[in-house]
Short mmCIF file of C-alpha atoms and ligand atoms in Angstrom, two decimals:
data_model
loop_
_atom_site.label_atom_id
_atom_site.label_comp_id
_atom_site.label_asym_id
_atom_site.label_seq_id
_atom_site.Cartn_x
_atom_site.Cartn_y
_atom_site.Cartn_z
CA MET A 224 -15.44 -23.22 -28.03
CA SER A 225 -17.76 -24.66 -30.78
CA GLY A 226 -17.99 -26.95 -33.77
CA ILE A 227 -17.96 -25.62 -37.34
CA THR A 228 -20.66 -26.46 -39.89
CA LEU A 229 -20.53 -25.74 -43.61
CA THR A 230 -23.58 -26.27 -45.55
CA ASP A 231 -23.63 -26.28 -49.25
CA LEU A 232 -20.76 -23.86 -49.39
CA THR A 233 -19.97 -22.47 -52.87
CA LYS A 234 -17.41 -19.86 -53.79
CA VAL A 235 -17.18 -18.60 -57.35
CA TYR A 236 -14.49 -16.21 -58.19
CA ASP A 237 -15.65 -13.79 -60.74
CA SER A 238 -12.87 -12.00 -62.69
CA GLY A 239 -14.40 -10.27 -65.70
CA ALA A 240 -14.82 -12.77 -68.52
CA GLU A 241 -13.76 -15.78 -66.47
CA SER A 242 -15.22 -17.33 -63.48
CA VAL A 243 -13.65 -20.05 -61.27
CA VAL A 244 -15.78 -22.33 -59.05
CA ALA A 245 -13.15 -22.75 -56.37
CA VAL A 246 -15.41 -24.51 -53.93
CA GLU A 247 -18.68 -26.38 -54.90
CA ASP A 248 -21.54 -27.45 -52.70
CA LEU A 249 -19.24 -28.28 -49.79
CA SER A 250 -21.06 -29.65 -46.59
CA LEU A 251 -18.94 -30.65 -43.75
CA SER A 252 -19.17 -30.67 -39.99
CA ILE A 253 -16.24 -30.17 -37.70
CA GLU A 254 -16.94 -31.33 -34.12
CA ASP A 255 -16.06 -29.19 -31.16
CA GLY A 256 -12.36 -29.78 -30.29
CA GLU A 257 -11.78 -31.96 -33.42
CA PHE A 258 -8.64 -31.80 -35.56
CA LEU A 259 -9.72 -31.85 -39.00
CA VAL A 260 -7.30 -31.95 -41.88
CA LEU A 261 -8.40 -30.54 -45.29
CA VAL A 262 -6.25 -32.20 -48.02
CA GLY A 263 -6.10 -32.29 -51.78
CA PRO A 264 -3.87 -31.27 -54.70
CA SER A 265 -2.91 -27.71 -55.33
CA GLY A 266 -5.89 -25.72 -56.51
CA CYS A 267 -8.70 -27.88 -55.22
CA GLY A 268 -10.16 -25.26 -53.02
CA LYS A 269 -8.62 -25.78 -49.56
CA SER A 270 -7.36 -22.23 -48.96
CA THR A 271 -10.56 -20.78 -50.27
CA THR A 272 -12.61 -22.95 -48.03
CA LEU A 273 -10.45 -21.87 -45.07
CA ARG A 274 -10.74 -18.19 -46.10
CA CYS A 275 -14.44 -18.41 -46.28
CA ILE A 276 -14.51 -19.81 -42.75
CA ALA A 277 -12.23 -17.10 -41.48
CA GLY A 278 -14.54 -14.39 -43.16
CA LEU A 279 -11.75 -13.39 -45.54
CA GLU A 280 -13.83 -14.24 -48.53
CA ASP A 281 -17.48 -13.67 -49.04
CA VAL A 282 -19.39 -16.98 -49.82
CA THR A 283 -21.34 -17.20 -53.08
CA GLU A 284 -23.87 -19.62 -51.62
CA GLY A 285 -24.44 -21.80 -48.64
CA SER A 286 -23.80 -21.01 -44.88
CA ILE A 287 -21.31 -21.31 -42.21
CA GLN A 288 -22.15 -21.90 -38.54
CA PHE A 289 -20.01 -21.76 -35.54
CA GLY A 290 -21.92 -23.95 -33.04
CA GLU A 291 -25.54 -22.79 -33.29
CA GLN A 292 -24.79 -19.38 -34.63
CA THR A 293 -24.78 -18.68 -38.33
CA VAL A 294 -21.77 -16.55 -39.19
CA THR A 295 -21.88 -16.38 -42.86
CA ASP A 296 -22.22 -12.53 -43.06
CA TYR A 297 -19.99 -11.77 -40.00
CA SER A 298 -16.80 -10.02 -40.64
CA ALA A 299 -13.48 -11.70 -39.87
CA SER A 300 -13.08 -9.79 -36.69
CA GLU A 301 -16.47 -10.94 -35.44
CA ARG A 302 -15.61 -14.61 -35.80
CA ASP A 303 -13.28 -15.31 -32.94
CA ILE A 304 -10.94 -17.47 -34.82
CA ALA A 305 -7.20 -17.43 -35.19
CA MET A 306 -5.37 -18.16 -38.45
CA VAL A 307 -1.87 -19.56 -38.79
CA PHE A 308 -0.32 -19.27 -42.13
CA GLN A 309 2.86 -20.69 -43.87
CA ASN A 310 4.54 -17.40 -43.81
CA TYR A 311 4.70 -16.24 -40.18
CA ALA A 312 4.38 -12.53 -40.99
CA LEU A 313 6.09 -11.60 -37.57
CA TYR A 314 6.74 -7.86 -37.06
CA PRO A 315 10.50 -7.56 -37.60
CA HIS A 316 10.99 -4.54 -35.25
CA MET A 317 9.11 -6.22 -32.33
CA THR A 318 10.39 -8.71 -29.71
CA VAL A 319 8.80 -12.07 -29.45
CA ARG A 320 7.07 -10.90 -26.47
CA GLN A 321 5.64 -8.00 -28.43
CA ASN A 322 4.75 -10.08 -31.37
CA ILE A 323 2.83 -12.62 -29.22
CA GLY A 324 1.02 -9.91 -27.27
CA PHE A 325 0.35 -7.49 -30.07
CA GLY A 326 -3.07 -8.85 -31.05
CA LEU A 327 -4.31 -8.76 -27.47
CA LYS A 328 -3.09 -5.23 -26.96
CA LEU A 329 -5.00 -4.12 -30.02
CA SER A 330 -8.26 -6.02 -29.48
CA THR A 331 -8.69 -5.95 -25.67
CA SER A 332 -8.49 -3.61 -23.00
CA LEU A 333 -6.39 -5.89 -20.75
CA PRO A 334 -3.86 -4.17 -18.62
CA SER A 335 -0.10 -4.81 -19.80
CA ALA A 336 0.67 -6.95 -16.75
CA GLU A 337 -2.19 -9.27 -17.55
CA ILE A 338 -1.02 -9.56 -21.21
CA ASP A 339 2.46 -10.26 -20.08
CA GLN A 340 1.13 -13.17 -17.95
CA LYS A 341 -0.68 -14.66 -20.77
CA VAL A 342 2.28 -14.36 -23.22
CA ASP A 343 4.45 -15.89 -20.42
CA ALA A 344 2.11 -18.78 -20.09
CA VAL A 345 1.86 -19.30 -23.91
CA ALA A 346 5.61 -19.06 -24.26
CA GLY A 347 6.00 -21.60 -21.56
CA MET A 348 3.69 -24.10 -23.33
CA LEU A 349 5.57 -23.56 -26.62
CA GLY A 350 9.08 -23.77 -24.98
CA ILE A 351 10.22 -20.30 -26.27
CA THR A 352 10.36 -18.56 -22.91
CA GLU A 353 13.96 -17.76 -23.32
CA LEU A 354 13.41 -16.13 -26.58
CA LEU A 355 10.87 -13.63 -25.49
CA ASP A 356 13.34 -10.58 -25.81
CA ASP A 357 14.68 -11.61 -29.20
CA LYS A 358 13.79 -10.16 -32.46
CA PRO A 359 12.31 -12.51 -35.29
CA LYS A 360 15.52 -12.25 -37.36
CA GLU A 361 17.46 -14.01 -34.53
CA LEU A 362 15.13 -16.94 -34.46
CA SER A 363 15.19 -20.22 -36.61
CA GLY A 364 12.30 -21.11 -38.89
CA GLY A 365 10.95 -23.49 -36.28
CA GLN A 366 11.20 -20.84 -33.54
CA GLN A 367 9.46 -18.29 -35.67
CA GLN A 368 6.66 -20.59 -36.35
CA ARG A 369 6.26 -21.25 -32.68
CA VAL A 370 5.93 -17.52 -32.25
CA ALA A 371 3.21 -17.42 -34.82
CA LEU A 372 1.42 -20.22 -33.14
CA GLY A 373 1.84 -18.40 -29.92
CA ARG A 374 0.18 -15.27 -31.32
CA ALA A 375 -2.69 -17.46 -32.39
CA ILE A 376 -3.00 -19.29 -29.03
CA VAL A 377 -2.71 -16.23 -26.77
CA ARG A 378 -5.94 -14.97 -28.12
CA GLU A 379 -7.80 -18.10 -26.90
CA PRO A 380 -9.88 -18.22 -30.06
CA SER A 381 -12.73 -20.71 -30.46
CA ALA A 382 -11.07 -22.19 -33.57
CA PHE A 383 -7.75 -22.36 -35.22
CA LEU A 384 -7.56 -22.28 -39.06
CA MET A 385 -4.10 -23.38 -40.08
CA ASP A 386 -2.95 -23.12 -43.82
CA GLU A 387 0.07 -25.20 -44.62
CA PRO A 388 1.70 -23.76 -41.41
CA LEU A 389 4.66 -26.11 -41.39
CA SER A 390 5.51 -26.11 -45.15
CA ASN A 391 8.42 -23.71 -44.82
CA LEU A 392 10.24 -26.13 -42.35
CA ASP A 393 12.69 -28.81 -43.22
CA ALA A 394 11.53 -32.40 -43.23
CA LYS A 395 12.93 -33.31 -39.71
CA LEU A 396 11.55 -30.24 -37.94
CA ARG A 397 8.15 -30.51 -39.88
CA ALA A 398 7.80 -34.08 -38.48
CA GLU A 399 8.67 -32.75 -34.94
CA MET A 400 6.32 -29.74 -35.17
CA ARG A 401 3.54 -32.12 -36.40
CA THR A 402 3.67 -33.89 -33.17
CA GLU A 403 3.98 -30.71 -31.00
CA LEU A 404 1.04 -29.19 -32.81
CA GLN A 405 -1.08 -32.22 -32.22
CA GLU A 406 -0.39 -32.47 -28.61
CA LEU A 407 -0.93 -28.71 -28.22
CA GLN A 408 -4.25 -28.89 -29.89
CA ALA A 409 -5.32 -31.89 -27.90
CA ASN A 410 -4.25 -30.09 -24.68
CA LEU A 411 -6.10 -26.87 -25.65
CA GLY A 412 -9.14 -28.76 -27.14
CA VAL A 413 -9.62 -25.88 -29.64
CA THR A 414 -11.48 -26.79 -32.85
CA THR A 415 -8.86 -26.93 -35.68
CA ILE A 416 -9.08 -27.13 -39.39
CA TYR A 417 -5.63 -27.78 -40.94
CA VAL A 418 -4.91 -27.34 -44.62
CA THR A 419 -2.25 -29.29 -46.36
CA HIS A 420 -1.51 -30.71 -49.81
CA ASP A 421 0.83 -33.30 -48.18
CA GLN A 422 -1.22 -36.63 -47.64
CA THR A 423 1.41 -37.92 -45.33
CA GLU A 424 0.99 -34.97 -43.11
CA ALA A 425 -2.89 -35.37 -43.31
CA MET A 426 -2.67 -39.11 -42.49
CA ALA A 427 -0.33 -38.35 -39.42
CA MET A 428 -2.42 -35.52 -38.01
CA GLY A 429 -5.94 -35.71 -38.57
CA ASP A 430 -8.73 -37.12 -36.29
CA ARG A 431 -10.47 -36.98 -39.60
CA ILE A 432 -9.35 -36.11 -43.00
CA ALA A 433 -11.55 -34.31 -45.65
CA VAL A 434 -10.29 -34.85 -49.30
CA MET A 435 -11.04 -32.32 -51.90
CA ASN A 436 -10.63 -32.49 -55.62
CA GLY A 437 -11.55 -29.63 -58.02
CA GLY A 438 -13.56 -27.82 -55.34
CA VAL A 439 -15.64 -30.86 -54.56
CA LEU A 440 -15.49 -32.80 -51.28
CA GLN A 441 -14.68 -36.37 -52.00
CA GLN A 442 -14.65 -38.20 -48.60
CA VAL A 443 -14.40 -37.43 -45.06
CA GLY A 444 -13.33 -39.84 -42.36
CA PRO A 445 -10.60 -41.20 -40.13
CA PRO A 446 -7.25 -41.61 -41.86
CA GLU A 447 -7.39 -45.48 -41.90
CA ASP A 448 -10.84 -45.54 -43.28
CA LEU A 449 -9.84 -43.28 -46.27
CA TYR A 450 -6.92 -45.61 -46.71
CA ARG A 451 -8.88 -48.84 -46.70
CA HIS A 452 -12.10 -47.81 -47.98
CA PRO A 453 -11.92 -44.96 -50.39
CA VAL A 454 -15.05 -44.07 -52.15
CA ASN A 455 -13.29 -43.61 -55.39
CA GLU A 456 -10.12 -44.00 -57.20
CA PHE A 457 -8.97 -40.45 -56.71
CA VAL A 458 -9.07 -40.86 -52.83
CA ALA A 459 -7.48 -44.40 -53.25
CA ASP A 460 -4.59 -42.73 -55.28
CA PHE A 461 -4.18 -39.55 -53.25
CA ILE A 462 -3.98 -41.35 -49.93
CA GLY A 463 -0.91 -43.58 -49.36
CA SER A 464 2.72 -43.49 -50.16
CA PRO A 465 4.00 -44.92 -52.22
CA SER A 466 0.74 -44.67 -54.26
CA ILE A 467 -1.76 -47.58 -54.78
CA ASN A 468 -0.83 -49.52 -57.98
CA LEU A 469 -3.67 -49.11 -60.68
CA LEU A 470 -4.21 -50.77 -63.87
CA ASP A 471 -6.94 -51.26 -66.51
CA ALA A 472 -8.30 -54.85 -66.83
CA THR A 473 -10.90 -56.50 -68.79
CA VAL A 474 -13.31 -58.90 -66.98
CA GLN A 475 -14.43 -62.24 -68.21
CA SER A 476 -16.08 -64.77 -66.00
CA GLY A 477 -14.51 -63.21 -62.79
CA THR A 478 -11.21 -63.26 -64.37
CA LEU A 479 -9.32 -59.88 -64.76
CA SER A 480 -6.75 -59.49 -67.59
CA GLY A 481 -4.54 -56.56 -67.83
CA PRO A 482 -1.16 -55.28 -69.25
CA GLY A 483 1.96 -57.39 -69.48
CA GLY A 484 -0.05 -60.59 -69.40
CA PHE A 485 -1.59 -59.89 -66.04
CA THR A 486 -4.39 -62.19 -65.00
CA TYR A 487 -6.25 -62.66 -61.76
CA THR A 488 -9.15 -64.92 -61.04
CA LEU A 489 -11.45 -63.58 -58.21
CA ASP A 490 -13.23 -65.92 -55.98
CA ASP A 491 -16.00 -63.49 -55.41
CA SER A 492 -16.76 -61.29 -58.51
CA GLY A 493 -20.12 -60.12 -57.27
CA SER A 494 -19.11 -56.58 -57.00
CA ILE A 495 -18.27 -56.23 -60.62
CA GLU A 496 -21.27 -58.21 -61.96
CA GLY A 497 -22.08 -56.70 -65.51
CA TYR A 498 -18.74 -54.95 -65.78
CA GLU A 499 -16.54 -55.81 -68.84
CA ARG A 500 -13.75 -53.36 -67.80
CA VAL A 501 -12.64 -52.32 -64.40
CA ARG A 502 -9.71 -50.49 -62.83
CA VAL A 503 -7.74 -52.70 -60.33
CA GLY A 504 -5.93 -51.27 -57.38
CA VAL A 505 -3.38 -52.87 -55.06
CA ARG A 506 -1.35 -51.27 -52.39
CA PRO A 507 2.40 -51.73 -52.50
CA GLU A 508 2.44 -53.39 -49.14
CA ASP A 509 0.15 -56.07 -50.38
CA ILE A 510 2.18 -57.20 -53.03
CA THR A 511 4.37 -60.18 -52.14
CA LEU A 512 7.36 -61.40 -54.41
CA VAL A 513 6.92 -65.19 -54.22
CA ASP A 514 8.18 -67.98 -56.39
CA ASP A 515 4.70 -69.30 -57.16
CA GLY A 516 3.23 -65.81 -57.89
CA GLU A 517 0.31 -65.84 -60.33
CA ASN A 518 1.94 -62.90 -62.28
CA THR A 519 5.39 -61.64 -63.32
CA ALA A 520 6.85 -58.28 -63.47
CA ILE A 521 10.17 -56.86 -64.58
CA VAL A 522 12.32 -55.18 -62.01
CA ASN A 523 13.05 -51.48 -63.02
CA VAL A 524 14.85 -50.43 -59.90
CA VAL A 525 14.91 -51.08 -56.13
CA GLU A 526 15.06 -48.29 -53.72
CA PRO A 527 16.39 -49.34 -50.28
CA MET A 528 14.68 -47.30 -47.39
CA GLY A 529 16.69 -49.08 -44.55
CA ASN A 530 13.66 -50.79 -43.03
CA GLU A 531 12.10 -51.83 -46.28
CA ASN A 532 12.81 -51.71 -49.98
CA PHE A 533 10.55 -50.18 -52.67
CA CYS A 534 10.81 -52.21 -55.69
CA TYR A 535 9.66 -50.60 -58.77
CA MET A 536 8.65 -53.04 -61.60
CA GLU A 537 7.14 -52.90 -65.13
CA LEU A 538 4.03 -54.89 -65.86
CA GLY A 539 3.60 -54.31 -69.61
CA ASP A 540 3.24 -50.47 -69.87
CA VAL A 541 2.28 -50.06 -66.27
CA GLU A 542 4.82 -49.29 -63.37
CA ILE A 543 4.02 -51.17 -60.12
CA THR A 544 5.47 -50.84 -56.92
CA ALA A 545 5.99 -53.45 -54.21
CA ARG A 546 7.13 -52.60 -50.57
CA VAL A 547 9.35 -55.59 -49.51
CA LEU A 548 11.82 -56.66 -46.81
CA PRO A 549 15.02 -54.99 -46.90
CA SER A 550 16.72 -58.50 -47.42
CA HIS A 551 14.70 -58.76 -50.74
CA ARG A 552 16.60 -56.92 -53.24
CA PRO A 553 16.05 -58.34 -56.92
CA ALA A 554 18.29 -56.75 -59.63
CA ALA A 555 17.16 -54.58 -62.32
CA GLY A 556 15.88 -56.55 -65.30
CA ASP A 557 15.01 -59.63 -63.03
CA ALA A 558 11.52 -61.08 -63.92
CA VAL A 559 9.88 -61.56 -60.58
CA PRO A 560 6.78 -63.51 -59.87
CA PHE A 561 4.32 -61.71 -57.54
CA SER A 562 1.08 -62.25 -55.80
CA PHE A 563 -1.44 -60.50 -53.61
CA PRO A 564 -4.51 -61.66 -51.71
CA GLU A 565 -7.98 -61.14 -52.93
CA GLU A 566 -9.06 -59.31 -49.68
CA ALA A 567 -6.48 -56.64 -50.51
CA VAL A 568 -7.79 -55.82 -54.03
CA TYR A 569 -9.62 -52.64 -54.86
CA LEU A 570 -11.75 -52.30 -57.83
CA PHE A 571 -13.17 -49.16 -59.36
CA ASP A 572 -15.67 -48.27 -62.27
CA PRO A 573 -13.41 -47.31 -65.07
CA ASP A 574 -15.68 -44.46 -66.20
CA THR A 575 -16.89 -42.85 -62.88
CA GLY A 576 -13.88 -43.94 -60.65
CA GLU A 577 -16.36 -45.07 -57.98
CA ALA A 578 -15.11 -47.71 -55.86
CA LEU A 579 -16.79 -51.19 -56.46
CA LYS A 580 -14.64 -53.05 -53.93
CA THR A 581 -12.22 -52.14 -51.27
CA LYS A 582 -10.01 -53.95 -48.94
CA THR A 583 -12.22 -56.19 -46.88
CA ASP A 584 -12.01 -56.03 -43.17
CA GLU A 585 -10.36 -59.39 -42.97
CA ALA A 586 -7.40 -58.09 -45.08
CA THR A 587 -4.82 -58.01 -42.50
CA ASP A 588 -2.61 -55.04 -42.07
CA VAL A 589 -0.10 -57.10 -44.06
CA ALA A 590 3.40 -56.80 -42.60
CA ILE A 591 5.73 -56.01 -45.25
CA SER A 592 6.62 -59.44 -46.54
CA ALA A 593 9.15 -61.23 -48.69
P1 LIG B 878 -5.65 -24.74 -52.83
O1 LIG B 878 -5.64 -24.07 -51.57
O2 LIG B 878 -6.43 -26.12 -52.69
O3 LIG B 878 -4.39 -24.84 -53.53
P2 LIG B 878 -7.21 -22.50 -53.67
O4 LIG B 878 -8.65 -22.40 -52.74
O5 LIG B 878 -6.26 -21.45 -53.47
O6 LIG B 878 -6.73 -23.94 -53.75
O7 LIG B 878 -7.75 -22.22 -55.14
C1 LIG B 878 -9.06 -22.97 -55.70
C2 LIG B 878 -9.24 -22.39 -57.14
O8 LIG B 878 -9.56 -21.04 -57.08
C3 LIG B 878 -8.02 -22.31 -58.02
O9 LIG B 878 -8.40 -22.65 -59.35
C4 LIG B 878 -7.41 -20.92 -57.86
O10 LIG B 878 -6.81 -20.49 -59.20
C5 LIG B 878 -8.78 -20.15 -57.78
N1 LIG B 878 -8.62 -18.86 -56.87
C6 LIG B 878 -8.14 -18.84 -55.68
N2 LIG B 878 -8.13 -17.46 -55.39
C7 LIG B 878 -8.64 -16.68 -56.31
C8 LIG B 878 -8.86 -15.44 -56.52
N3 LIG B 878 -8.72 -14.50 -55.59
N4 LIG B 878 -9.25 -15.03 -57.75
C9 LIG B 878 -9.62 -15.94 -58.72
N5 LIG B 878 -9.32 -17.26 -58.61
C10 LIG B 878 -8.94 -17.65 -57.44
#
C-alpha cells in the first residue's frame, strides 16, 4: 500500500490540427489509505487524470509516484492498481466465481484452490456468496457492480481507481452502494481515487475532495472546508445542492446594491476595500423568510421535500433559493421579505472569481429556519 503523488501533471491530446489540454499542471498528493474524490463537470479532465495514474495514457509532462517510487513510465500492468468502471465489463459466459478469479488466474501462478479461497473471502465480504455460480445476465445492476468490485479487490492492489462506478445504478441503490463502498474501503485501507461528476456523491464519500475545472485543479480539502471556504466562485457554485445564490452587486461605503432593489449593509467591509463591484453569495439554508427582512423577493414556486421546502424566488432578474421549514409555504406571486446573517455571506472578485470573504467560523450550521 502506498500514497499517490502527482507533480505538475499535464496531459495534452494531439489529434492532428487540434490539441486539447485535458489536464494542466496538476499537483496532488493522496495519502496512504485515503479515499479521495475527484469531482468536476463533464470534460474537466477527471478521467484523463485517472487514466494517467493507471498507466492507460502517457503523460505529456510531470510525474506520478506511488509511495517513493516514480511510476510515470511504467506500463499499466507494472503499477499494481485496480480500476473499477461504470460499465462492469463482466465476461458474460463466465460465472461470478470465474469472473472474480479470472485476473488472478491470468496474472499469478496461484493454485486453483487458493484462488477459490480468495474468491470466497471476497464474495463473503461483498455479500454475493450465493451468486458465485450465476452468470452475469442473471444478476441485477447492483449485483453486477459488486462482482466488478470483487474482481478488483481480489487482486489486493495497492490502489483502487474508480471512474463513476455507481452511475448506472438507480438512485436508491446508488446511495446504498456509496455507503458500502466507503465501509469496504475503510476496512481494506487501500488508497482510493474515485471520480464522479456528482457533487452530492463527492460530499458524501470523500475524506477529501479535489475539484477540477477545465483541466485545472481548483481546490482540494475535506468536504466541509470546500463548502464553507471555497477558494473561488466556481467551487462555491459547484459544491452544494441546491446551489449557492449568486448575484452581482455594486459597493458603496460598505453597502451592497443589486438586482430587484437588493441592498445589504456590511458591518465589516474590510475584505472588499477598493472594490466597486463584487459577486455576492448566500447559501439557500442561510436565507430566512422573516417579516422584518431587509430585502424582498417574489415567490416563483415552492418545492416541498417533506422535511424542508425549497422556495424559489425572483430578485429582479436573478432567481434565488431558500431552504425553509416544511410549514413555511408561501404562494407563488407572494412578496416575501428575507434576511441572512453577515457571517454567512460569501463575496467574490467579479473578474477573477477569487473568494474575498467566505462563511466565518462563527456562522452556525444554520438549522433550516422559518
Ligand atoms: P471528464 O472525465 O472530466 O469528463 P475527460 O478527462 O474525459 O473529462 O476529458 C477531458 C478533456 O479531454 C475533454 O475536453 C475531452 O474531450 C478531451 N479528451 C479526452 N480523451 C480524449 C482523447 N482520447 N483524444 C482527444 N481528446 C480527449
